[in-house]
Amino acid sequence: MSIEKKLNGQTAIVTGSSSGIGRSVAWHLSQAGANVCINYHSSEEEALELKGNIEKQGGNAIVVQADVGDEKDVDKLFNKTIEAFGGLDILVCNAGIQKDDAFLDMSLDDWQLVMSTNLTGSFLCAQRAARIFKEQGDRGLSCSKGKLLFMSSVHEKIPWAGHVNYATAKGGMKMLMQSLAQELGSMGIRVNSLGPGAIKTPINEDAWKDDEKLNKMLELIPYGRIGETKDIGKAAVWLLSDDADYVHGTTLFVDGGMTTYPGFIGNG
Ligand code: BGC
């Protein structure tokens, strides 16, 4: 079933959208009528392929390389989007990486790399977007004057041994999102997060590629299946549309029930 054009004429930046969840979000936003800026860090080919797919469906997209942890790159990302589409309505702070290690072995580089992309990148991008939303005023395209959506994780809530940099960044993202919802709401800017659980993407392929590992992972998911990127893309369209206009300051978990702690079934 096709998505209604709930974001018609709006312009969205989706960071880290050449692959995985970001790619699906960019695709679904474009299917809902949004112009999309596809941001990538190193996978130019995949980003261009997505742009081609969007254009084949009659949508508008540009591709911009940028490291979201770098202020100059972030300025370039926003400038190129405004140049191409004349305004901004939606930012999805999706770019994120994992650099897993046992805490006792974790290097400062791996700590900082994850903080830079997952948390500082979200700060830098959200700040630029909010400044633009305030300056451009009401574009008459949506009930709100702009929407910020953070791609958080079940790990803003569930601690994660062996991934302390990642879980700490997602916990920080939760407070970033909620503090911004408090601070920017009166400007008409709507702020939320999505909290994906285990979604089949390259970031966690070690955990689902072989059957034994997949079955172990499924023990964490009451609904009994691993998530697909489209589960997140569709939720993003709803959360960014006027159908969700009164949803503000919330994380919507899209996780097959992972945050219900199924380890307690028959236990505790
Ligand atoms: C992580 C995945 C993981 C999932 C559930 C996500 O935020 O990026 O690697 O499978 O959480 O633990």
XYZ file of C-alpha atoms and ligand atoms in Angstrom:
280
model
C 0.000 0.000 0.000
C 1.444 3.382 -0.901
C 2.032 6.085 1.686
C -0.205 9.135 1.439
C 1.605 12.377 0.644
C 1.613 13.479 4.269
C 4.783 15.527 3.888
C 4.018 17.115 0.530
C 6.391 19.931 -0.437
C 8.347 19.720 2.815
C 12.127 19.500 2.815
C 14.040 17.038 4.972
C 17.672 16.368 5.769
C 18.361 12.781 6.827
C 21.891 12.352 8.146
C 23.628 9.058 7.459
C 21.086 8.014 4.871
C 23.161 6.100 2.316
C 22.380 2.803 4.059
C 20.421 1.031 6.785
C 17.719 2.805 8.772
C 18.604 6.261 7.400
C 18.210 5.057 3.834
C 14.741 3.716 4.578
C 13.749 6.916 6.359
C 14.928 9.071 3.429
C 13.066 6.798 0.992
C 9.807 6.802 2.957
C 9.917 10.588 3.504
C 10.320 11.047 -0.236
C 7.427 8.635 -0.863
C 5.375 10.864 1.451
C 6.142 13.854 -0.764
C 9.206 15.409 0.890
C 12.287 16.745 -0.886
C 15.197 14.903 0.645
C 18.829 15.713 1.289
C 20.682 12.385 1.477
C 23.764 12.815 3.635
C 26.576 10.259 3.611
C 30.003 10.029 5.188
C 31.837 7.619 2.901
C 29.391 5.594 0.753
C 28.889 7.926 -2.196
C 27.807 5.192 -4.582
C 24.961 3.992 -2.345
C 23.822 7.581 -1.737
C 23.706 8.276 -5.484
C 21.811 5.054 -6.069
C 19.160 6.116 -3.554
C 18.916 9.540 -5.214
C 18.358 7.757 -8.561
C 15.636 5.550 -7.052
C 13.863 8.563 -5.556
C 14.004 10.459 -8.849
C 12.656 7.450 -10.755
C 9.575 7.694 -8.529
C 9.203 11.400 -9.369
C 10.749 12.661 -6.113
C 13.444 15.271 -5.505
C 16.730 14.494 -3.793
C 20.244 15.828 -3.444
C 23.306 14.082 -2.081
C 25.767 15.833 0.262
C 28.906 14.345 1.785
C 29.482 15.501 5.358
C 30.898 14.279 8.647
C 28.203 15.345 11.113
C 30.796 15.697 13.859
C 32.568 18.436 11.895
C 31.118 21.933 12.123
C 32.257 23.070 8.659
C 30.803 19.954 7.046
C 27.522 20.506 8.873
C 27.360 24.092 7.589
C 27.919 22.770 4.065
C 25.141 20.195 4.525
C 22.579 22.810 5.547
C 23.712 25.438 3.019
C 23.452 23.005 0.118
C 19.976 21.907 1.203
C 18.693 25.469 1.471
C 20.306 26.327 -1.876
C 18.586 23.369 -3.554
C 15.143 23.507 -1.943
C 14.771 27.023 -0.490
C 13.941 26.038 3.110
C 13.874 23.269 5.683
C 11.017 21.571 7.535
C 12.491 18.350 8.907
C 15.803 17.184 10.291
C 16.364 13.516 11.053
C 19.539 13.082 13.134
C 20.190 9.520 12.116
C 23.947 9.223 11.520
C 25.334 6.759 14.012
C 28.111 4.230 14.420
C 29.112 1.432 16.768
C 32.701 0.808 17.929
C 32.212 -2.031 20.353
C 34.684 -3.222 22.950
C 34.835 -4.450 26.507
C 34.999 -1.433 28.816
C 38.430 -2.418 30.143
C 39.847 -2.435 26.613
C 37.981 0.479 25.033
C 40.264 3.078 23.473
C 39.728 6.798 23.841
C 39.563 7.004 20.046
C 36.626 4.583 19.907
C 34.890 6.438 22.746
C 35.339 9.800 21.022
C 34.444 8.610 17.553
C 31.076 7.326 18.766
C 30.402 10.475 20.810
C 31.366 12.692 17.883
C 29.084 11.059 15.327
C 26.188 9.947 17.513
C 25.922 12.805 19.994
C 27.951 15.864 18.971
C 26.727 15.396 15.405
C 23.141 15.473 16.664
C 23.846 18.657 18.634
C 25.461 20.424 15.679
C 22.768 19.446 13.181
C 19.842 20.130 15.522
C 21.226 23.574 16.347
C 21.539 24.559 12.692
C 18.076 23.225 11.898
C 16.466 25.028 14.857
C 18.117 28.321 13.842
C 16.726 27.913 10.326
C 13.236 26.984 11.608
C 13.177 30.112 13.785
C 14.469 32.421 11.075
C 12.259 31.196 8.237
C 9.041 31.286 10.301
C 5.843 29.614 9.163
C 6.145 28.081 5.679
C 2.515 27.020 5.658
C 3.420 23.394 4.966
C 2.824 21.858 8.379
C 1.204 22.629 11.744
C 4.644 23.037 13.308
C 7.402 25.448 12.293
C 9.857 22.581 12.011
C 10.458 19.077 13.236
C 13.503 17.458 14.787
C 13.632 13.682 14.921
C 16.496 11.882 16.641
C 17.303 8.283 15.765
C 17.880 6.951 19.217
C 17.719 3.288 20.211
C 16.324 0.919 22.792
C 19.751 1.573 24.341
C 18.711 5.014 25.524
C 16.889 2.873 28.099
C 18.495 -0.583 28.152
C 22.100 -0.635 29.426
C 24.476 -2.485 27.089
C 27.618 -4.179 28.371
C 30.395 -4.202 25.809
C 28.907 -1.150 24.083
C 29.291 1.506 26.753
C 30.219 4.296 24.317
C 27.132 3.618 22.195
C 24.700 3.276 25.112
C 26.094 6.414 26.756
C 25.640 8.386 23.533
C 22.035 7.174 23.190
C 21.320 7.987 26.847
C 22.694 11.478 26.148
C 20.540 11.724 23.056
C 17.459 11.121 25.185
C 18.258 14.148 27.346
C 19.215 16.192 24.284
C 15.829 15.421 22.736
C 13.807 16.089 25.890
C 15.687 19.282 26.786
C 15.191 20.576 23.253
C 11.500 19.691 23.397
C 11.282 21.895 26.506
C 13.371 24.690 25.046
C 12.086 24.836 21.461
C 8.416 23.917 21.878
C 7.343 27.534 22.389
C 8.916 28.357 18.998
C 6.574 25.851 17.361
C 9.368 23.335 16.838
C 8.358 19.729 17.466
C 11.014 17.377 18.825
C 10.926 13.574 19.245
C 12.995 10.409 18.978
C 12.489 7.004 17.467
C 13.944 4.120 19.452
C 14.576 1.199 17.103
C 15.277 -2.224 18.556
C 17.080 -4.902 16.550
C 16.646 -3.894 12.925
C 18.300 -5.890 10.169
C 21.075 -3.558 8.944
C 24.834 -3.692 8.389
C 25.451 -2.194 11.875
C 24.395 -5.412 13.643
C 24.893 -8.066 10.958
C 27.174 -10.046 13.268
C 24.136 -10.594 15.485
C 21.736 -11.901 12.792
C 23.826 -13.386 9.969
C 24.067 -16.876 11.413
C 21.020 -18.766 12.664
C 22.346 -19.500 16.128
C 22.962 -15.819 16.821
C 19.678 -14.799 15.285
C 17.789 -17.232 17.533
C 19.595 -15.835 20.556
C 18.634 -12.321 19.495
C 15.002 -13.373 18.981
C 14.834 -14.290 22.691
C 15.022 -10.531 23.287
C 12.068 -9.743 21.017
C 8.600 -10.783 22.297
C 6.999 -10.108 18.917
C 9.213 -12.839 17.468
C 10.902 -11.255 14.480
C 13.840 -9.018 13.735
C 12.829 -5.539 12.553
C 13.026 -4.374 8.946
C 14.248 -0.910 7.998
C 10.796 -0.136 6.583
C 9.350 -0.543 10.108
C 11.357 2.542 11.033
C 10.816 4.427 7.764
C 7.043 4.192 8.134
C 7.098 5.193 11.808
C 9.233 8.210 10.884
C 6.671 9.394 8.313
C 3.899 9.226 10.899
C 5.900 10.938 13.643
C 6.931 13.746 11.301
C 3.458 14.227 9.847
C 0.696 16.444 11.219
C -1.094 13.262 12.345
C 1.414 13.275 15.214
C 1.277 17.051 15.799
C 0.656 16.727 19.548
C 3.483 14.225 20.051
C 6.376 16.212 21.494
C 9.265 15.226 23.753
C 8.693 11.501 23.344
C 10.689 8.478 22.267
C 8.596 6.086 20.221
C 10.152 2.641 20.618
C 9.793 0.514 17.487
C 11.301 -2.644 18.851
C 8.902 -5.612 18.785
C 8.679 -5.251 22.560
C 12.405 -5.398 23.363
C 11.973 -2.661 25.985
C 9.512 -4.869 27.891
C 12.522 -6.934 29.114
C 11.368 -10.408 28.000
C 14.166 -11.969 30.119
C 11.568 -11.711 32.916
C 9.198 -14.164 31.218
C 9.019 -17.029 33.712
C 11.782 -15.434 35.735
C 12.308 -12.847 38.470
C 22.029 -1.293 17.762
C 21.991 -2.697 17.199
C 21.289 -3.638 18.157
C 19.974 -3.073 18.644
C 19.331 -3.922 19.728
C 20.645 -0.864 18.138
O 20.637 0.440 18.615
O 22.607 -0.415 16.801
O 23.311 -3.148 16.949
O 21.060 -4.889 17.524
O 20.155 -1.764 19.138
O 20.227 -4.282 20.724
